[in-house]
Short mmCIF file of C-alpha atoms (C1' of nucleotides) in Angstrom, two decimals:
data_model
loop_
_atom_site.label_atom_id
_atom_site.label_comp_id
_atom_site.label_asym_id
_atom_site.label_seq_id
_atom_site.Cartn_x
_atom_site.Cartn_y
_atom_site.Cartn_z
CA MET A 1 -73.21 -36.46 1.80
CA TYR A 2 -71.64 -34.76 -1.15
CA LYS A 3 -74.87 -33.34 -2.55
CA LYS A 4 -75.84 -31.47 0.61
CA ALA A 5 -72.46 -29.79 0.80
CA LEU A 6 -73.02 -28.32 -2.66
CA LEU A 7 -76.43 -26.99 -1.69
CA THR A 8 -75.68 -25.15 1.54
CA THR A 9 -76.43 -21.70 0.06
CA VAL A 10 -80.02 -22.45 -1.07
CA THR A 11 -83.08 -22.67 1.18
CA GLU A 12 -84.59 -25.91 2.41
CA PHE A 13 -87.62 -25.36 0.18
CA GLU A 14 -85.56 -25.01 -2.95
CA VAL A 15 -83.55 -28.08 -2.06
CA ILE A 16 -86.70 -30.17 -1.82
CA ASN A 17 -87.99 -28.87 -5.18
CA VAL A 18 -84.73 -29.57 -6.91
CA GLU A 19 -84.66 -33.07 -5.44
CA ASN A 20 -88.26 -33.76 -6.48
CA HIS A 21 -87.58 -32.59 -9.98
CA LYS A 22 -84.52 -34.80 -10.22
CA ILE A 23 -86.45 -37.82 -8.99
CA MET A 24 -89.25 -37.21 -11.48
CA GLU A 25 -86.80 -36.85 -14.33
CA GLU A 26 -85.05 -40.01 -13.32
CA GLU A 27 -88.36 -41.92 -13.22
CA LYS A 28 -89.18 -40.68 -16.71
CA ARG A 29 -85.84 -41.82 -18.08
CA LYS A 30 -85.98 -45.18 -16.35
CA LYS A 31 -89.25 -46.03 -18.09
CA ASN A 32 -87.54 -45.76 -21.44
CA TRP A 33 -85.10 -48.54 -20.77
CA ASN A 34 -86.67 -51.06 -18.48
CA ASN A 35 -87.65 -54.46 -19.72
CA VAL A 36 -91.41 -53.87 -19.98
CA ASN A 37 -91.51 -50.63 -21.94
CA CYS A 38 -88.48 -50.85 -24.17
CA PRO A 39 -89.41 -52.24 -27.61
CA VAL A 40 -85.79 -52.69 -28.59
CA ARG A 41 -85.24 -55.14 -25.83
CA THR A 42 -88.51 -57.00 -26.29
CA VAL A 43 -87.43 -57.81 -29.83
CA LEU A 44 -83.66 -57.96 -29.49
CA ASP A 45 -83.81 -60.31 -26.52
CA ARG A 46 -85.14 -62.83 -29.01
CA ILE A 47 -83.37 -61.85 -32.24
CA GLY A 48 -80.09 -61.20 -30.49
CA ASP A 49 -79.33 -64.78 -29.59
CA LYS A 50 -76.58 -66.81 -31.12
CA TRP A 51 -78.44 -68.19 -34.15
CA SER A 52 -81.58 -66.20 -35.07
CA ILE A 53 -79.93 -63.56 -37.24
CA LEU A 54 -77.83 -66.13 -39.05
CA ILE A 55 -80.90 -68.22 -39.85
CA LEU A 56 -82.81 -65.17 -41.06
CA LEU A 57 -79.92 -64.24 -43.34
CA ILE A 58 -79.81 -67.72 -44.82
CA LEU A 59 -83.59 -67.97 -45.25
CA GLY A 60 -83.51 -64.51 -46.80
CA ASP A 61 -81.14 -65.80 -49.47
CA THR A 62 -83.16 -68.89 -50.41
CA GLU A 63 -86.84 -69.30 -51.17
CA LYS A 64 -87.23 -72.25 -48.81
CA MET A 65 -85.09 -74.65 -46.84
CA ARG A 66 -85.49 -77.98 -45.13
CA PHE A 67 -84.36 -78.66 -41.61
CA ASN A 68 -81.31 -80.73 -42.51
CA GLN A 69 -80.26 -78.31 -45.21
CA LEU A 70 -80.10 -75.56 -42.61
CA ASN A 71 -78.31 -77.91 -40.26
CA LYS A 72 -75.61 -78.50 -42.87
CA GLU A 73 -75.43 -74.84 -43.88
CA ILE A 74 -74.70 -73.77 -40.33
CA GLU A 75 -71.82 -76.08 -39.62
CA ASP A 76 -71.69 -75.76 -35.88
CA ILE A 77 -75.31 -75.60 -34.79
CA SER A 78 -76.81 -78.55 -32.96
CA GLN A 79 -80.13 -80.02 -34.00
CA LYS A 80 -81.66 -78.95 -30.74
CA MET A 81 -80.59 -75.33 -31.08
CA LEU A 82 -81.78 -75.26 -34.67
CA THR A 83 -85.17 -76.58 -33.59
CA VAL A 84 -85.43 -74.15 -30.69
CA THR A 85 -84.35 -71.13 -32.76
CA LEU A 86 -86.65 -71.96 -35.67
CA ARG A 87 -89.59 -72.36 -33.30
CA SER A 88 -88.89 -69.03 -31.67
CA LEU A 89 -88.62 -67.34 -35.07
CA GLU A 90 -91.89 -69.01 -36.05
CA ALA A 91 -93.55 -67.82 -32.84
CA ASP A 92 -92.45 -64.25 -33.61
CA GLY A 93 -93.89 -64.57 -37.13
CA LEU A 94 -90.53 -64.17 -38.83
CA VAL A 95 -90.43 -67.58 -40.52
CA ASN A 96 -93.04 -70.02 -41.78
CA ARG A 97 -92.90 -73.68 -40.94
CA ILE A 98 -94.57 -76.02 -43.42
CA ILE A 99 -94.96 -79.67 -42.47
CA PHE A 100 -95.43 -82.30 -45.18
CA PRO A 101 -96.97 -85.43 -43.68
CA GLU A 102 -94.54 -87.81 -45.37
CA VAL A 103 -92.17 -90.52 -44.25
CA PRO A 104 -89.40 -89.68 -43.65
CA PRO A 105 -90.82 -86.36 -42.54
CA ARG A 106 -90.32 -83.19 -44.53
CA VAL A 107 -90.46 -79.73 -42.99
CA GLU A 108 -89.75 -76.63 -45.00
CA TYR A 109 -88.94 -73.20 -43.65
CA ASN A 110 -89.17 -69.87 -45.39
CA ILE A 111 -89.02 -66.24 -44.40
CA THR A 112 -92.26 -64.29 -43.88
CA GLU A 113 -93.04 -60.77 -45.07
CA LEU A 114 -92.30 -59.54 -41.57
CA GLY A 115 -88.98 -61.34 -41.66
CA LYS A 116 -88.21 -59.82 -45.05
CA SER A 117 -88.87 -56.35 -43.68
CA LEU A 118 -86.29 -56.97 -40.97
CA LEU A 119 -83.69 -58.32 -43.38
CA PRO A 120 -82.34 -55.01 -44.77
CA HIS A 121 -81.49 -53.84 -41.27
CA ILE A 122 -79.74 -57.09 -40.44
CA LYS A 123 -77.89 -56.92 -43.73
CA ALA A 124 -76.81 -53.35 -43.02
CA LEU A 125 -75.47 -54.54 -39.70
CA SER A 126 -73.77 -57.39 -41.46
CA GLU A 127 -72.17 -54.99 -43.93
CA TRP A 128 -70.94 -52.82 -41.10
CA ALA A 129 -69.48 -55.91 -39.45
CA LYS A 130 -67.68 -56.85 -42.64
CA ASN A 131 -66.27 -53.35 -43.13
CA ASN A 132 -65.13 -52.87 -39.55
CA LEU A 133 -64.05 -56.40 -38.74
CA GLU A 134 -60.35 -55.62 -39.03
CA THR A 135 -60.52 -52.53 -36.85
CA ILE A 136 -62.40 -54.45 -34.18
CA GLN A 137 -60.01 -57.37 -34.25
CA GLU A 138 -57.02 -55.04 -33.97
CA SER A 139 -58.67 -53.32 -31.05
CA ARG A 140 -59.32 -56.67 -29.37
CA GLU A 141 -55.70 -57.70 -29.77
CA LYS A 142 -54.44 -54.42 -28.33
CA TYR A 143 -56.76 -54.64 -25.35
CA VAL A 144 -55.14 -56.31 -22.35
CA SER A 145 -56.35 -57.18 -18.83
CA MET B 1 -80.79 -94.54 -49.82
CA TYR B 2 -83.26 -92.16 -51.41
CA LYS B 3 -80.69 -90.38 -53.55
CA LYS B 4 -79.51 -93.51 -55.31
CA ALA B 5 -83.07 -94.48 -56.18
CA LEU B 6 -83.44 -91.23 -58.08
CA LEU B 7 -80.23 -91.87 -60.01
CA THR B 8 -80.78 -95.43 -61.18
CA THR B 9 -80.95 -94.46 -64.85
CA VAL B 10 -77.52 -92.78 -64.99
CA THR B 11 -74.14 -94.51 -65.09
CA GLU B 12 -71.91 -95.04 -62.06
CA PHE B 13 -69.44 -92.48 -63.46
CA GLU B 14 -72.04 -89.78 -63.71
CA VAL B 15 -73.27 -90.51 -60.22
CA ILE B 16 -69.77 -89.96 -58.81
CA ASN B 17 -69.35 -86.69 -60.71
CA VAL B 18 -72.68 -85.38 -59.56
CA GLU B 19 -71.84 -86.33 -55.98
CA ASN B 20 -68.42 -84.68 -56.18
CA HIS B 21 -69.93 -81.50 -57.54
CA LYS B 22 -72.49 -81.43 -54.80
CA ILE B 23 -69.83 -81.90 -52.16
CA MET B 24 -67.68 -79.11 -53.60
CA GLU B 25 -70.66 -76.77 -53.75
CA GLU B 26 -71.55 -77.60 -50.20
CA GLU B 27 -67.99 -76.92 -49.03
CA LYS B 28 -68.07 -73.52 -50.72
CA ARG B 29 -71.32 -72.58 -49.07
CA LYS B 30 -70.24 -73.83 -45.67
CA LYS B 31 -67.28 -71.47 -45.64
CA ASN B 32 -69.62 -68.52 -45.83
CA TRP B 33 -71.34 -69.31 -42.57
CA ASN B 34 -68.93 -71.03 -40.26
CA ASN B 35 -67.59 -69.30 -37.21
CA VAL B 36 -64.16 -68.39 -38.61
CA ASN B 37 -65.07 -66.80 -41.92
CA CYS B 38 -68.38 -65.12 -41.21
CA PRO B 39 -67.88 -61.45 -40.23
CA VAL B 40 -71.49 -61.09 -39.09
CA ARG B 41 -70.99 -63.68 -36.44
CA THR B 42 -67.59 -62.45 -35.29
CA VAL B 43 -69.16 -59.12 -34.45
CA LEU B 44 -72.68 -60.16 -33.52
CA ASP B 45 -71.45 -62.79 -31.10
CA ARG B 46 -70.22 -59.86 -29.05
CA ILE B 47 -72.76 -57.14 -29.81
CA GLY B 48 -75.68 -59.54 -29.66
CA ASP B 49 -75.55 -60.24 -25.97
CA LYS B 50 -78.15 -59.07 -23.52
CA TRP B 51 -76.75 -55.61 -22.74
CA SER B 52 -74.28 -54.32 -25.37
CA ILE B 53 -76.78 -52.78 -27.76
CA LEU B 54 -78.69 -51.16 -24.95
CA ILE B 55 -75.54 -49.57 -23.55
CA LEU B 56 -74.49 -48.34 -27.00
CA LEU B 57 -77.91 -46.75 -27.48
CA ILE B 58 -77.69 -44.97 -24.14
CA LEU B 59 -74.10 -43.82 -24.66
CA GLY B 60 -75.11 -42.65 -28.13
CA ASP B 61 -77.71 -40.35 -26.56
CA THR B 62 -75.40 -38.74 -24.00
CA GLU B 63 -71.94 -37.27 -24.38
CA LYS B 64 -70.54 -39.20 -21.42
CA MET B 65 -71.77 -41.29 -18.52
CA ARG B 66 -70.44 -42.52 -15.23
CA PHE B 67 -70.71 -46.12 -14.13
CA ASN B 68 -73.45 -45.60 -11.57
CA GLN B 69 -75.44 -43.40 -13.93
CA LEU B 70 -75.56 -46.26 -16.41
CA ASN B 71 -76.40 -48.65 -13.61
CA LYS B 72 -79.42 -46.52 -12.68
CA GLU B 73 -80.43 -45.96 -16.29
CA ILE B 74 -80.62 -49.67 -16.96
CA GLU B 75 -82.87 -50.68 -14.12
CA ASP B 76 -82.26 -54.38 -14.13
CA ILE B 77 -78.59 -54.79 -14.91
CA SER B 78 -76.24 -56.01 -12.20
CA GLN B 79 -73.00 -54.22 -11.50
CA LYS B 80 -71.06 -57.24 -12.62
CA MET B 81 -72.80 -57.47 -15.99
CA LEU B 82 -72.39 -53.73 -16.51
CA THR B 83 -68.66 -54.03 -15.80
CA VAL B 84 -68.27 -57.06 -18.05
CA THR B 85 -70.26 -55.55 -20.92
CA LEU B 86 -68.48 -52.19 -20.75
CA ARG B 87 -65.11 -53.89 -20.78
CA SER B 88 -66.05 -55.98 -23.79
CA LEU B 89 -67.30 -52.87 -25.62
CA GLU B 90 -64.05 -51.15 -24.69
CA ALA B 91 -62.02 -54.09 -26.00
CA ASP B 92 -63.89 -53.88 -29.32
CA GLY B 93 -63.14 -50.16 -29.49
CA LEU B 94 -66.79 -49.15 -29.33
CA VAL B 95 -66.62 -47.19 -26.08
CA ASN B 96 -63.93 -45.22 -24.27
CA ARG B 97 -63.23 -45.68 -20.60
CA ILE B 98 -61.71 -42.71 -18.82
CA ILE B 99 -60.51 -43.16 -15.25
CA PHE B 100 -60.15 -40.14 -12.97
CA PRO B 101 -57.83 -40.96 -10.08
CA GLU B 102 -60.08 -39.44 -7.42
CA VAL B 103 -61.69 -40.55 -4.19
CA PRO B 104 -64.38 -41.75 -4.44
CA PRO B 105 -63.35 -43.05 -7.86
CA ARG B 106 -64.78 -41.62 -11.04
CA VAL B 107 -64.91 -43.48 -14.34
CA GLU B 108 -66.55 -42.00 -17.39
CA TYR B 109 -67.68 -43.82 -20.48
CA ASN B 110 -68.41 -42.43 -23.90
CA ILE B 111 -69.00 -43.78 -27.36
CA THR B 112 -66.11 -43.88 -29.87
CA GLU B 113 -66.25 -42.90 -33.54
CA LEU B 114 -66.45 -46.59 -34.40
CA GLY B 115 -69.35 -46.95 -31.99
CA LYS B 116 -71.04 -43.92 -33.53
CA SER B 117 -70.76 -45.47 -36.97
CA LEU B 118 -72.59 -48.53 -35.71
CA LEU B 119 -75.34 -46.54 -34.01
CA PRO B 120 -77.51 -45.73 -37.07
CA HIS B 121 -77.83 -49.43 -37.83
CA ILE B 122 -78.76 -50.26 -34.27
CA LYS B 123 -81.23 -47.39 -34.25
CA ALA B 124 -82.79 -48.60 -37.50
CA LEU B 125 -83.21 -52.00 -35.90
CA SER B 126 -84.67 -50.33 -32.84
CA GLU B 127 -87.13 -48.40 -35.02
CA TRP B 128 -88.17 -51.60 -36.73
CA ALA B 129 -88.67 -53.18 -33.33
CA LYS B 130 -90.87 -50.30 -32.23
CA ASN B 131 -92.96 -50.40 -35.41
CA ASN B 132 -93.44 -54.15 -35.43
CA LEU B 133 -93.67 -54.79 -31.72
CA GLU B 134 -97.43 -55.24 -31.75
CA THR B 135 -97.40 -57.65 -34.69
CA ILE B 136 -94.72 -59.73 -33.02
CA GLN B 137 -96.50 -59.82 -29.70
CA GLU B 138 -99.76 -60.84 -31.36
CA SER B 139 -97.91 -63.58 -33.20
CA ARG B 140 -96.35 -64.79 -29.98
CA GLU B 141 -99.72 -64.95 -28.27
CA LYS B 142 -101.25 -66.89 -31.14
CA TYR B 143 -98.39 -69.37 -31.21
CA VAL B 144 -99.09 -72.43 -29.11
CA SER B 145 -97.16 -75.62 -28.32
"C1'" DT C 1 -63.09 -41.23 17.54
"C1'" DA C 2 -66.26 -44.12 15.58
"C1'" DT C 3 -69.51 -44.66 12.25
"C1'" DT C 4 -71.58 -44.18 7.99
"C1'" DG C 5 -71.48 -43.01 3.08
"C1'" DT C 6 -69.39 -42.69 -1.48
"C1'" DT C 7 -67.72 -45.08 -6.10
"C1'" DA C 8 -66.41 -48.52 -9.18
"C1'" DC C 9 -65.39 -52.30 -8.93
"C1'" DT C 10 -63.99 -57.90 -7.76
"C1'" DA C 11 -64.83 -62.82 -5.71
"C1'" DA C 12 -67.60 -66.52 -4.79
"C1'" DC C 13 -71.50 -68.27 -5.43
"C1'" DT C 14 -76.29 -69.83 -7.77
"C1'" DA C 15 -79.65 -69.71 -11.61
"C1'" DA C 16 -80.47 -69.81 -16.36
"C1'" DT C 17 -79.27 -70.88 -20.88
"C1'" DA C 18 -76.60 -73.15 -24.58
"C1'" DG C 19 -74.95 -77.21 -26.35
"C1'" DT C 20 -74.12 -82.73 -26.63
"C1'" DA C 21 -75.26 -87.34 -27.26
"C1'" DA C 22 -78.49 -90.61 -27.60
"C1'" DG C 23 -82.89 -92.28 -29.00
"C1'" DC C 24 -87.69 -92.32 -31.51
"C1'" DG C 25 -91.22 -93.28 -35.02
"C1'" DA C 26 -92.71 -94.97 -39.29
"C1'" DA C 27 -91.61 -96.14 -43.60
"C1'" DT C 28 -88.11 -97.59 -47.26
"C1'" DA C 29 -84.06 -100.10 -49.00
"C1'" DT C 30 -80.89 -104.02 -48.79
"C1'" DA D 1 -83.77 -108.91 -40.36
"C1'" DT D 2 -81.23 -104.92 -40.31
"C1'" DA D 3 -79.89 -100.35 -41.69
"C1'" DT D 4 -81.10 -95.85 -43.15
"C1'" DT D 5 -83.88 -91.68 -43.68
"C1'" DC D 6 -85.69 -86.95 -41.29
"C1'" DG D 7 -87.05 -83.92 -37.96
"C1'" DC D 8 -87.35 -83.86 -34.03
"C1'" DT D 9 -87.30 -85.01 -28.17
"C1'" DT D 10 -85.25 -86.22 -23.81
"C1'" DA D 11 -81.81 -86.27 -20.49
"C1'" DC D 12 -77.71 -84.81 -19.62
"C1'" DT D 13 -73.32 -81.45 -19.19
"C1'" DA D 14 -70.95 -77.08 -20.07
"C1'" DT D 15 -71.08 -72.38 -20.44
"C1'" DT D 16 -72.83 -67.94 -19.40
"C1'" DA D 17 -75.74 -64.67 -16.82
"C1'" DG D 18 -76.92 -62.84 -12.61
"C1'" DT D 19 -76.87 -62.31 -7.19
"C1'" DT D 20 -74.90 -61.14 -2.96
"C1'" DA D 21 -71.41 -59.71 -0.31
"C1'" DG D 22 -67.31 -57.58 0.09
"C1'" DT D 23 -63.10 -54.24 -1.09
"C1'" DA D 24 -60.10 -49.73 -1.06
"C1'" DA D 25 -59.64 -45.13 0.07
"C1'" DC D 26 -61.08 -41.42 1.67
"C1'" DA D 27 -65.22 -37.63 3.27
"C1'" DA D 28 -68.68 -36.23 6.11
"C1'" DT D 29 -71.22 -36.50 10.20
"C1'" DA D 30 -72.30 -37.69 15.38
#
DNA sequence: TATTGTTACTAACTAATAGTAAGCGAATAT
DNA sequence: ATATTCGCTTACTATTAGTTAGTAACAATA
């Protein structure tokens, strides 16, 4: 026990108090980052997938878009993943899904006000990515093992 | 063919030109979003995983942190995922990894200048998440099927 | 001396998620 | 009759995340 060795000059009572305090502090900190209480994670676990941000950026640039338009815009997304991502964005209230009961079916998607309020932050991130892309890629190349 | 039906009043020549133009436009747009040319994706594909942002936020709050400290801070991360994520952040040049050749081993992590420059954007996103958490959760509850 | 504890990991595995390929329905066009 | 359209599902495979157990190299304790 490394801790005990460092505490040999203080009384047993003090040791207990110090330990209690440490435990309480640790508990307090933990609550900030665990899955239930951390708002960042509750949102980013959804937004931070492979496609959500990309779709929000595209829908932010156009008033509305149909399913197949989006599918063509994002070259390498599968229909399934597009469906799944759009539904999750709809569930979170970030995009609207408007169904026209026609044949062949028509479904239009557009960004909501909530989605629009998120956009600037995503765009800032996107700008940062653009500006620092080279540095990051150099770093990746240098990094071995 | 729905498209052709809409173009029955124009000549064959015009149809071809219109089609060509559309194809060229589409090609141009595509290049903005595919995996190779889109900086957002190159960076977000790495940052946007389950743990990276969380680790950056924590390392942004403290000058330096040891491996096990981080492991305790993030209640539900496994050692493997912590290792993997830290290494990927290191490769991208967002965190520093300092090894002290001691027994038991000591490895300290801290955020780099590049990482610090990304932090404000992540924090802004985090703030947005905090402010809109309730709205999103309500929306999720309402959403059925 | 033997045992246990410490740290920052890896290796080998399983669970969860992402992605692929095919098909569907209901109408229109050939 | 057959092919095509659109926005999906369904059933499958591939990739990634996460779990559990173990490692080295010593320190402290019994």
